[in-house]
Coordinates of C-alpha atoms and ligand atoms in Angstrom, one line a residue:
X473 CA 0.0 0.0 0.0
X474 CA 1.5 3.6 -1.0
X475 CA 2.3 5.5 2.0
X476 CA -0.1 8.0 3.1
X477 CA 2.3 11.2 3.3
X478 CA 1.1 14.1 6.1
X479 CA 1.9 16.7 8.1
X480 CA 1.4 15.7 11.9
X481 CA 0.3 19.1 13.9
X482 CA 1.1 19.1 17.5
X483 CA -1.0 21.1 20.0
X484 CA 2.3 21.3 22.7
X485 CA 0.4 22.7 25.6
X486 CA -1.8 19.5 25.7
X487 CA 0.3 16.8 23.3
X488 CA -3.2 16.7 20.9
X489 CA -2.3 16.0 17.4
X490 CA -4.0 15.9 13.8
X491 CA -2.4 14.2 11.3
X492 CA -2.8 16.7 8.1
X493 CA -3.0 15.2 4.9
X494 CA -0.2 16.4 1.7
X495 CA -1.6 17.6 -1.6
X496 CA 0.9 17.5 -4.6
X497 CA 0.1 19.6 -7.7
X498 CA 1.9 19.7 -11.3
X499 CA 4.4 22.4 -10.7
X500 CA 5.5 24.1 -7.4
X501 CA 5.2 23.6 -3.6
X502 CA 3.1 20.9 -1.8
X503 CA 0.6 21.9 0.2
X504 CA -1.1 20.4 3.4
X505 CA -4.8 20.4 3.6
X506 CA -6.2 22.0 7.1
X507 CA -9.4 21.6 6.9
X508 CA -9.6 19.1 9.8
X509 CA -7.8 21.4 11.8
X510 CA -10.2 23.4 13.9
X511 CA -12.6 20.3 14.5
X512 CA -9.3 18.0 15.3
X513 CA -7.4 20.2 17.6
X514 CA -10.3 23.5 17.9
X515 CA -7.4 26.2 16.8
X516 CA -7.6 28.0 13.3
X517 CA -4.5 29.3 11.2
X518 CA -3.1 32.4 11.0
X519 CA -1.5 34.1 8.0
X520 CA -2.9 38.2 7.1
X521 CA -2.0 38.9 3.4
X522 CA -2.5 34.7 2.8
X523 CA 1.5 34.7 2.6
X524 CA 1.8 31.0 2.8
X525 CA -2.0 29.8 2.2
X526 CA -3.6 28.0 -0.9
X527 CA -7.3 29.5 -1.5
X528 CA -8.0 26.3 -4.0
X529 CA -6.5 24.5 -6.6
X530 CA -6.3 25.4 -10.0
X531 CA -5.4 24.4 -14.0
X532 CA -5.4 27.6 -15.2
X533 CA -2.0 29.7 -14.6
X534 CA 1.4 28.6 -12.9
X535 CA 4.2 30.9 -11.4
X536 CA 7.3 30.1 -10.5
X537 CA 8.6 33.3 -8.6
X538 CA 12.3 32.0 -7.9
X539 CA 12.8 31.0 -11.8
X540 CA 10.8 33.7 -13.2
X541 CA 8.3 31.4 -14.9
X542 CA 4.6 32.3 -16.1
X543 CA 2.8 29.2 -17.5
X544 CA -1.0 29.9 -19.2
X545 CA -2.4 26.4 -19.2
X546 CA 1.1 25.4 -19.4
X547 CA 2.6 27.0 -22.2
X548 CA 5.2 30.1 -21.4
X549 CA 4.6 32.9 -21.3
X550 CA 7.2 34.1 -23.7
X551 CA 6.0 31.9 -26.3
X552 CA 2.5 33.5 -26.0
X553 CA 3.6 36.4 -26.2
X554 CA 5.9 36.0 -29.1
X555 CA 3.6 33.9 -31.5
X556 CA -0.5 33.9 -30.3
X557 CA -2.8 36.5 -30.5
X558 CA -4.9 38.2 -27.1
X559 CA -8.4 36.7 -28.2
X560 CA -6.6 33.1 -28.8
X561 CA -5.2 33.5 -25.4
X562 CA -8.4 34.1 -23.9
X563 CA -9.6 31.5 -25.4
X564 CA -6.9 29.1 -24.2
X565 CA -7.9 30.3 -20.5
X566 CA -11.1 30.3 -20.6
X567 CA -11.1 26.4 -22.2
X568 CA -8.0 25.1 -21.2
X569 CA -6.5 23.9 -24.7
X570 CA -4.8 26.3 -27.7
X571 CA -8.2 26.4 -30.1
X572 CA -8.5 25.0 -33.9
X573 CA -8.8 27.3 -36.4
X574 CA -12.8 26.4 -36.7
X575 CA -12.5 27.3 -32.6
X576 CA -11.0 29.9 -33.1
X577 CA -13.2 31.4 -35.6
X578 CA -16.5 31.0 -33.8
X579 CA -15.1 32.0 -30.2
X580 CA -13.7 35.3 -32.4
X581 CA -17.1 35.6 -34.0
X582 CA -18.4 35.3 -30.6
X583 CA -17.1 38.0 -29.2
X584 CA -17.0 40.7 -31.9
X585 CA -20.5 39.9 -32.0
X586 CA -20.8 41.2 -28.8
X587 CA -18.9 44.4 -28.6
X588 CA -21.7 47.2 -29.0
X589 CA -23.0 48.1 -25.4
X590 CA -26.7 48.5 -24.8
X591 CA -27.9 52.0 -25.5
X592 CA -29.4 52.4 -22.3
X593 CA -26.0 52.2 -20.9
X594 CA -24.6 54.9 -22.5
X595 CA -27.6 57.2 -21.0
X596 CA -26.7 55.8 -17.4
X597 CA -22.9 57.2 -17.9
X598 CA -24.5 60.9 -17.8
X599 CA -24.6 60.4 -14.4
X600 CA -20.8 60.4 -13.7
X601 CA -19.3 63.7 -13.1
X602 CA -17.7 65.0 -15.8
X603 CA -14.0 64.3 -14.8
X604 CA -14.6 61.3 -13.6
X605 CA -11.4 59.4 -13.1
X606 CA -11.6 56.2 -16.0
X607 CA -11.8 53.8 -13.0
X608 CA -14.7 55.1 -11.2
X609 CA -16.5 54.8 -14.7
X610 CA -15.3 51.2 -15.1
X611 CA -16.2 50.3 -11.6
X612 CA -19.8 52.3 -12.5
X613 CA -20.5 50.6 -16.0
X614 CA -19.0 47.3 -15.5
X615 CA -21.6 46.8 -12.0
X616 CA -24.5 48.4 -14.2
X617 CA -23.9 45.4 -16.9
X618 CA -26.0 43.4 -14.3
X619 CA -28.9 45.8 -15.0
X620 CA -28.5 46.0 -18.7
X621 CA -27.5 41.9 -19.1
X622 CA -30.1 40.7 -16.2
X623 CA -31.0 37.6 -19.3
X624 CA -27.8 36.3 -18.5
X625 CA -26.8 36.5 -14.2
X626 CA -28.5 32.6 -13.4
X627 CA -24.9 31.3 -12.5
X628 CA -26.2 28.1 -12.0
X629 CA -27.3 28.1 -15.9
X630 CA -24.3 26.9 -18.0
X631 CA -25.2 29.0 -20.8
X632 CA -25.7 32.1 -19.0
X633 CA -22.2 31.6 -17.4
X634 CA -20.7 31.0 -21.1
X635 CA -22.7 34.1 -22.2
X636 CA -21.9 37.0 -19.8
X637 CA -18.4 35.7 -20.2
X638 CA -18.2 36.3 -23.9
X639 CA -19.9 39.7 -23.3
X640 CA -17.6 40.6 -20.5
X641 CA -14.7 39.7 -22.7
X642 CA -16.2 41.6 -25.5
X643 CA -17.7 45.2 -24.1
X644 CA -14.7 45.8 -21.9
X645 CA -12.6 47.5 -24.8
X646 CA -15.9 49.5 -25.5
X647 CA -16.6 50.4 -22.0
X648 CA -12.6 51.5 -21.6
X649 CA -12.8 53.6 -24.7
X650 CA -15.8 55.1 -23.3
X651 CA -15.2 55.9 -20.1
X652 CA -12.0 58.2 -21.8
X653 CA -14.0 60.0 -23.9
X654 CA -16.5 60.5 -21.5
X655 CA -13.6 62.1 -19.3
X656 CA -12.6 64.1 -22.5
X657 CA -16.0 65.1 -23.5
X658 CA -15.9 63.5 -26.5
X659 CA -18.3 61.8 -28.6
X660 CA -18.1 57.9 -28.6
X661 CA -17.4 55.8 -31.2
X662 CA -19.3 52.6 -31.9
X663 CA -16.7 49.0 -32.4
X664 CA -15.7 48.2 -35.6
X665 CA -16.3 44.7 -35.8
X666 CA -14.1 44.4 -39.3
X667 CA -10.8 45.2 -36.7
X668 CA -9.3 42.6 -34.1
X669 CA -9.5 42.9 -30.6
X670 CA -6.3 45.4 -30.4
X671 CA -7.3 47.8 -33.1
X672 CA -10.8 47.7 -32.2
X673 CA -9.6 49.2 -28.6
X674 CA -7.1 51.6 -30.2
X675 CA -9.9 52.7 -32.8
X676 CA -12.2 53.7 -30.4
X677 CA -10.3 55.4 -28.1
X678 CA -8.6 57.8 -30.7
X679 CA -10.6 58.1 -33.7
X680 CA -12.1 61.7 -33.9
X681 CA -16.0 61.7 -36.3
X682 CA -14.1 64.8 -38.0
X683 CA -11.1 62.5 -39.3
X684 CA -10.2 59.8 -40.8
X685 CA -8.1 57.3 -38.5
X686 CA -6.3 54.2 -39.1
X687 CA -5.0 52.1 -37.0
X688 CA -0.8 52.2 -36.1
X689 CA 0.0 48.5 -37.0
X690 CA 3.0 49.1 -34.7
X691 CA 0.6 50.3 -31.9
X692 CA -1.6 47.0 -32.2
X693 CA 1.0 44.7 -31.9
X694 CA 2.4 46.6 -28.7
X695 CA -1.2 46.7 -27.0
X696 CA -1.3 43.0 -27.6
X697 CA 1.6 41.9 -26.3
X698 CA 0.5 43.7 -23.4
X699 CA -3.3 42.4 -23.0
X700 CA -1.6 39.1 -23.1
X701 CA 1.1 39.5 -20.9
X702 CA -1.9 40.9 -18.3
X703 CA -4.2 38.2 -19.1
X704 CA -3.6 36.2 -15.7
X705 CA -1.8 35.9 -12.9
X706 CA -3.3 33.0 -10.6
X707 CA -4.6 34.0 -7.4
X708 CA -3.5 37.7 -7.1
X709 CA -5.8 40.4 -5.0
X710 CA -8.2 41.1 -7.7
X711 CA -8.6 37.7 -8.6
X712 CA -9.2 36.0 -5.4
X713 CA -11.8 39.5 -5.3
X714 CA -13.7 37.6 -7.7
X715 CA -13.7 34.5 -6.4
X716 CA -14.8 35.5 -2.8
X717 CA -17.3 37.9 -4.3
X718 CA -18.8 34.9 -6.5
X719 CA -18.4 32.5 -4.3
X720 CA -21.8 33.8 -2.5
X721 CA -23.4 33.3 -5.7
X722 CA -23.2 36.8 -6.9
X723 CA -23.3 36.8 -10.8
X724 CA -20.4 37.7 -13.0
X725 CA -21.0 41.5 -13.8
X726 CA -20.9 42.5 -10.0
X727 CA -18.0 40.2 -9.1
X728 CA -15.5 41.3 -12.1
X729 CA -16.8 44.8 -10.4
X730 CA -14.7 43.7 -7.0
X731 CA -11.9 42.6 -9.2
X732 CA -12.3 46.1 -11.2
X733 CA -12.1 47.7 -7.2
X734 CA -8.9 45.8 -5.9
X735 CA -6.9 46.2 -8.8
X736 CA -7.6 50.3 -9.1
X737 CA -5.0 50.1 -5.2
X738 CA -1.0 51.2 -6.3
X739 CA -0.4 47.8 -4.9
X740 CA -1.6 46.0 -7.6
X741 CA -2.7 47.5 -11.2
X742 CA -2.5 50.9 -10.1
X743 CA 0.8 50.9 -10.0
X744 CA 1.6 51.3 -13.7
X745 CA -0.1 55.4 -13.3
X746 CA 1.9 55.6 -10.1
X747 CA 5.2 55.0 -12.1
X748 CA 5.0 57.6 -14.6
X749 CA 3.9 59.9 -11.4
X750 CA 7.5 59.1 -10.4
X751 CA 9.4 59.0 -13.4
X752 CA 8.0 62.8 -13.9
X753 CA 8.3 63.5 -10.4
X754 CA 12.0 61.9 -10.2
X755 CA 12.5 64.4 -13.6
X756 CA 16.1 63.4 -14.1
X757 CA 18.9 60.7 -13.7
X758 CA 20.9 62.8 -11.5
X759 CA 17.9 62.8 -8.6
X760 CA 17.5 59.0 -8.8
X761 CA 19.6 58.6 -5.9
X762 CA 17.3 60.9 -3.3
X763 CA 14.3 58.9 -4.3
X764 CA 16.0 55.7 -3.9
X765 CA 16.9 57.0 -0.9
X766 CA 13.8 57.8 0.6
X767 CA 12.7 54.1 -0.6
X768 CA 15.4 52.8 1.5
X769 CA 14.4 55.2 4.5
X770 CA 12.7 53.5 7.3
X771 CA 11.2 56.5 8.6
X772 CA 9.5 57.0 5.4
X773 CA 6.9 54.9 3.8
X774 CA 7.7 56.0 0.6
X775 CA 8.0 52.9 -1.8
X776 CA 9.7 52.9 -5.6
X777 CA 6.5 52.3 -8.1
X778 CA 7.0 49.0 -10.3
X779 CA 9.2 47.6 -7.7
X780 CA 9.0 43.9 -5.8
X781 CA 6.5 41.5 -6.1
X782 CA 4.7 39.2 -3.4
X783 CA 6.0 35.7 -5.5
X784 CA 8.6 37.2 -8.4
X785 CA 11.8 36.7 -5.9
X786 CA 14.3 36.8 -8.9
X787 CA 13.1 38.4 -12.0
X788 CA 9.1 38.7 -13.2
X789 CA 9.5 37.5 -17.0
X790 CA 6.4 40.1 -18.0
X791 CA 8.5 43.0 -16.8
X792 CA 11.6 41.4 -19.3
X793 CA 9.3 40.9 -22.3
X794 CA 7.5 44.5 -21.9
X795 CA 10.7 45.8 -21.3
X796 CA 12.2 44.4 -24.9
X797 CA 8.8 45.3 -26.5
X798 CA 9.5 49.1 -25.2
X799 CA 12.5 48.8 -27.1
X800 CA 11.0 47.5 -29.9
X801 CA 8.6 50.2 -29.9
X802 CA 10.5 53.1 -29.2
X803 CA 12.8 52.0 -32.1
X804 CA 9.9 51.2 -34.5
X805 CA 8.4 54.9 -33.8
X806 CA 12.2 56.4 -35.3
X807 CA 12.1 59.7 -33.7
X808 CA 9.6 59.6 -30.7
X809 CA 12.2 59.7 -27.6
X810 CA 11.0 59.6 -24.5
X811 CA 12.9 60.8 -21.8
X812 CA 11.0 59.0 -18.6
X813 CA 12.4 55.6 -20.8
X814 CA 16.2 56.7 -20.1
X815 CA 15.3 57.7 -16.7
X816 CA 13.9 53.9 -16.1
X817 CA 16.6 52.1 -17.2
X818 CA 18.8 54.4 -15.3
X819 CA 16.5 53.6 -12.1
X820 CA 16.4 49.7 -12.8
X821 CA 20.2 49.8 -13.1
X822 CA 21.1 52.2 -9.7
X823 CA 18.0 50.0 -7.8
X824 CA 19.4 46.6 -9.3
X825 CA 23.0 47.5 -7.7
X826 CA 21.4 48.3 -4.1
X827 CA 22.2 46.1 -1.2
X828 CA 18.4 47.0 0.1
X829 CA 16.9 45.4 -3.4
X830 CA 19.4 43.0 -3.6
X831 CA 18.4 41.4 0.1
X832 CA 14.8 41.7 -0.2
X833 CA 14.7 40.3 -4.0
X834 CA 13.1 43.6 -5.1
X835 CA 13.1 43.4 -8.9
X836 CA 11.5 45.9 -11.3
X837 CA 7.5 44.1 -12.1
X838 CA 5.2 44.1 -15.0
X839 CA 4.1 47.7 -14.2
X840 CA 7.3 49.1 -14.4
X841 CA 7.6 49.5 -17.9
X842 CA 3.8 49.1 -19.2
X843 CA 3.5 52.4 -18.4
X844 CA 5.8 53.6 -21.1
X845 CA 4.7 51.9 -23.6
X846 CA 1.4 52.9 -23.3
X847 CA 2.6 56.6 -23.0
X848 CA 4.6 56.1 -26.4
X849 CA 1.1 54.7 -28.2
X850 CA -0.4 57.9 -26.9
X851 CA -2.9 56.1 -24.0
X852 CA -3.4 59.1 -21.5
X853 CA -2.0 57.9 -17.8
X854 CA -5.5 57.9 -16.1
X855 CA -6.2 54.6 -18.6
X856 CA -3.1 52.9 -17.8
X857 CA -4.8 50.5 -14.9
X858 CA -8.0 50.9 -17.1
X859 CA -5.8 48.7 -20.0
X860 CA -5.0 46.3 -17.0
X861 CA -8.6 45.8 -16.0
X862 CA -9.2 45.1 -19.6
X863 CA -6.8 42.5 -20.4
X864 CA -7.5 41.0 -16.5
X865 CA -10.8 40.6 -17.6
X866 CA -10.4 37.2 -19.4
X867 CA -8.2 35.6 -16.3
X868 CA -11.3 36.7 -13.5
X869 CA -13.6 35.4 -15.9
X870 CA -11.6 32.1 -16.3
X871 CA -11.2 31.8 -12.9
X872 CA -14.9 32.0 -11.7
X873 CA -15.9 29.7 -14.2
X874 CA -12.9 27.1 -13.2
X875 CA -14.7 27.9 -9.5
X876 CA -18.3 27.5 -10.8
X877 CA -17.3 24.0 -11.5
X878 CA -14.9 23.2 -8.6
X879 CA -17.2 20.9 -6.1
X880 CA -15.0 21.9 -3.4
X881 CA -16.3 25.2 -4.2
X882 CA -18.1 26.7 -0.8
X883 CA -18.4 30.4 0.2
X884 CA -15.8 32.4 1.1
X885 CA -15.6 33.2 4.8
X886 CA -11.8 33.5 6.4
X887 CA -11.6 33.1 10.4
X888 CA -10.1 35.7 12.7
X889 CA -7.9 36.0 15.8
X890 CA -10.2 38.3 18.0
X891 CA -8.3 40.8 20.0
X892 CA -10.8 43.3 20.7
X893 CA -12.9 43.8 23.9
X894 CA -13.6 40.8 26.1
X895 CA -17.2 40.4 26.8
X896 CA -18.9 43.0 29.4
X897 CA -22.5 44.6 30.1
X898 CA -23.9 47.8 28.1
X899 CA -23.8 50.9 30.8
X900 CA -26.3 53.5 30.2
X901 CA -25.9 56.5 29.2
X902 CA -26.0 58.2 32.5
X903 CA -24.3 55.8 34.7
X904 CA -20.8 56.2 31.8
X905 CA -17.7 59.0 32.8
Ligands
LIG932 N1 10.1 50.1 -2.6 C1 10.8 50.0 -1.4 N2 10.7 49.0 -0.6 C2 9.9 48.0 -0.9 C3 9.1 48.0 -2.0 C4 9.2 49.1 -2.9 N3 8.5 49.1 -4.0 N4 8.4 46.8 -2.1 C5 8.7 46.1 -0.9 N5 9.6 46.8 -0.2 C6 10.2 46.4 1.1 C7 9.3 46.5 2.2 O1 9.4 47.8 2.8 C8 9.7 45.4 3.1 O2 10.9 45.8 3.7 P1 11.3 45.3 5.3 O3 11.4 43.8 5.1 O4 12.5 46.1 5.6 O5 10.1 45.7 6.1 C9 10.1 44.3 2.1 O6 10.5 45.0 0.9 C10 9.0 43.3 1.8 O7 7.9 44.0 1.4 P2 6.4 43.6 1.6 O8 5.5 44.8 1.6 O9 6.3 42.7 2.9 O10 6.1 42.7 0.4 P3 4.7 42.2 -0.2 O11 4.9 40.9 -0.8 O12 3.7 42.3 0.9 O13 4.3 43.4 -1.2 C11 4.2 44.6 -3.3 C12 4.5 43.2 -2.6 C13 4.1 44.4 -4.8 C14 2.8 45.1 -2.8 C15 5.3 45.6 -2.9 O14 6.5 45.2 -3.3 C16 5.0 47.0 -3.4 O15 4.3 47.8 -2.7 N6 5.5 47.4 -4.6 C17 5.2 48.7 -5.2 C18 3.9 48.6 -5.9 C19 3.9 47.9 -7.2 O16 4.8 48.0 -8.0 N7 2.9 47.0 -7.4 C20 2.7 46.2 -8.6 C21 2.9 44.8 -8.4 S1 3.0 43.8 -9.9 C22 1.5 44.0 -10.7 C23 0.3 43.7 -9.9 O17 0.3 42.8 -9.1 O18 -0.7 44.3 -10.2

């Protein structure tokens, strides 16, 4: 008989003891499974920020953090990158396998088909102020969806699941470009369903009904590098949003709305507007050294923007590929020069050398240099984490549907250590100091 391999817990105050069973996945780190814990030994675990928990098991992405390796469904990242396309991609994480080219046409058809938002929608975003930061309209519209798309919230309905998906995926670039011209004033433009998933965002966010546009070939190939490079990231703040949100049955509009929430924080997707702010704010290479400084101070919470990573603890492989695609870019576009670009590589370079970033494995992250290339295809900074939500979209989705189906699946709901007031009687009013 194969020997049953465990963990043994021991409660040393009283000698009780649970014997805790070992999971092994594919790739990475064993886990042990506590959920006989608290009935076995009547103590729960304790870990804020889940530093060294496992939410659930998944098939959908894999990082390695010490090697610097991102699989989608297994295949690397850098190969993604290099040779698929965004919509295959989502594809291959919403269903698990690269499509055929019949696949691939329907699930394309699929989409486009639903890119136009409902009318009624775009009367509802009068009510946002007129400055409204991109975000706030994302979290607005995105939440609304489950007003305007009520045929489709039964998450217990298969097809309803498969349908809000495809028009999540689908009205997001549409939405994005929308909530920018709403914060410009300007008119919107309806999808061209002729252009792929790229163009189609670039299109509506910069064509003008006084001009003719057409689509930067250069541009479209940056933005989807990046949408693929953003697609997932296993169970990261926004996406375990999703999951907890959904996993009180909440339908799929209202929980990519928590996701949309989480990743707005500069500790996650915001982070890619808060590294321009300091590129601009740093100004030049010569004042690299007082910023880093103030990174370093203890006194100061200050942290450097696009810097460390909860699992990347060597080098995050999105950062690298962005990084070369910035090249590319920058090189492509002949006389465009931007000097925050300069003033990055500088900063990678003095950081890199630091004994404080050396010890705590502090390495530039996927934001660090999204943010240029955005700048250089003209994307305004306030639609930076926007882009993120956009290109998130696909791996939340993925992820509630791989939860949907998970029987393991129950409802969210973390313990806590209480260490507030023990229990005593209400005083009235007259009778307190
Ligand atoms: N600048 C200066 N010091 C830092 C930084 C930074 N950017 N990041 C971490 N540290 C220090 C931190 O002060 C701590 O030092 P000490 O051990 O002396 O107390 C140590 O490094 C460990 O930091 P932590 O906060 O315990 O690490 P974490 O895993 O909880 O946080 C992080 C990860 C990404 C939130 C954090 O590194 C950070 O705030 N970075 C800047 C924001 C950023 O770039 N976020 C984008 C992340 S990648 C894309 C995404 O997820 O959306």
């Amino acid at each position: 008989m194969a020997e049953k391999k465990s963990v043994t817990v021991t409660d040393n105050r009283n000698g009780n003891k649970v014997d805790l069973p070992i999971l092994t996945g594919t790739h990475g780190p064993d886990v042990f499974d506590i959920r006989k814990m608290y009935s076995s030994l009547g103590m729960f675990t304790y870990d804020p920020g889940f530093v060294s928990t496992a939410t659930c098991s998944s098939y959908i992405t894999y990082i390695d953090g010490d090697e610097g390796i991102l699989l989608y469904r297994g295949y690397p990242i850098e190969q993604l990158a290099e040779k698929s396309s965004y919509i295959e991609v989502c594809y291959l994480l919403l269903n698990g396998e690269l499509p055929s080219a019949i696949q691939l046409a329907t699930f394309t058809a699929n989409i486009t088909r639903h890119t136009m938002v409902h009318e009624g929608m775009r009367r509802f975003y009068s009510g946002f102020r007129h400055d409204a930061h991109p975000m706030a309209f994302m979290l607005g519209s995105v939440g609304a969806m489950s007003s305007f798309y009520h045929d489709s919230t039964d998450v217990t309905n298969p097809r309803h699941r498969e349908i809000s998906a495809h028009r999540l995926i689908a009205k997001m670039p549409t939405l994005a470009a929308d909530s920018y011209k709403y914060s410009m004033g300007l008119p919107f433009n309806f999808p061209k369903n002729r252009l792929n998933y790229s163009e189609n965002f670039l299109y509506m966010m910069f064509a003008l009904p006084t001009e003719e546009y057409v689509v930067n070939p250069v541009h479209a190939k940056a933005l989807n590098s990046i949408l693929i490079l953003h697609a997932d990231h296993e169970q990261n703040a926004s996406t375990s949003s999703v999951r907890l949100a959904s996993s009180s049955g909440a339908n799929p509009f209202a929980s990519v709305c928590a996701g949309i929430a989480s990743l707005w924080g500069p500790a996650h997707g915001g982070a890619n507007e808060a590294v321009i702010r300091t590129l601009e704010e740093i100004g030049e290479a010569k004042n690299i050294p007082k910023f880093v400084a103030r990174a370093k101070d203890k006194d100061d919470d200050y942290r450097l923007m696009g810097f460390g990573h909860r699992i990347y603890k060597n080098f995050d492989p999105r950062a690298m590929l962005i990084r070369d695609a910035c090249h590319d870019l920058l090189e492509d576009m002949g006389d465009y020069d931007d000097p925050l670009f300069e003033i990055a590589l500088e900063l990678e370079r003095i950081a890199l050398e630091d004994d404080y970033f050396k010890e705590r494995k502090l390495y530039p992250n996927v934001d660090f240099y999204s943010g240029i290339i955005m700048r250089a295809m003209g994307i305004p900074l306030n639609m930076f984490t926007v882009v993120f939500a956009m290109a998130r979209t696909v791996g939340w989705i993925a992820q509630w549907m791989e939860m949907m189906d998970d029987p393991e699946q129950r409802i969210g709901r973390p313990r806590q250590l209480y260490v507030g007031k023990a229990q005593r009687d209400y005083v009235p009013l007259v009778d307190r100091d």
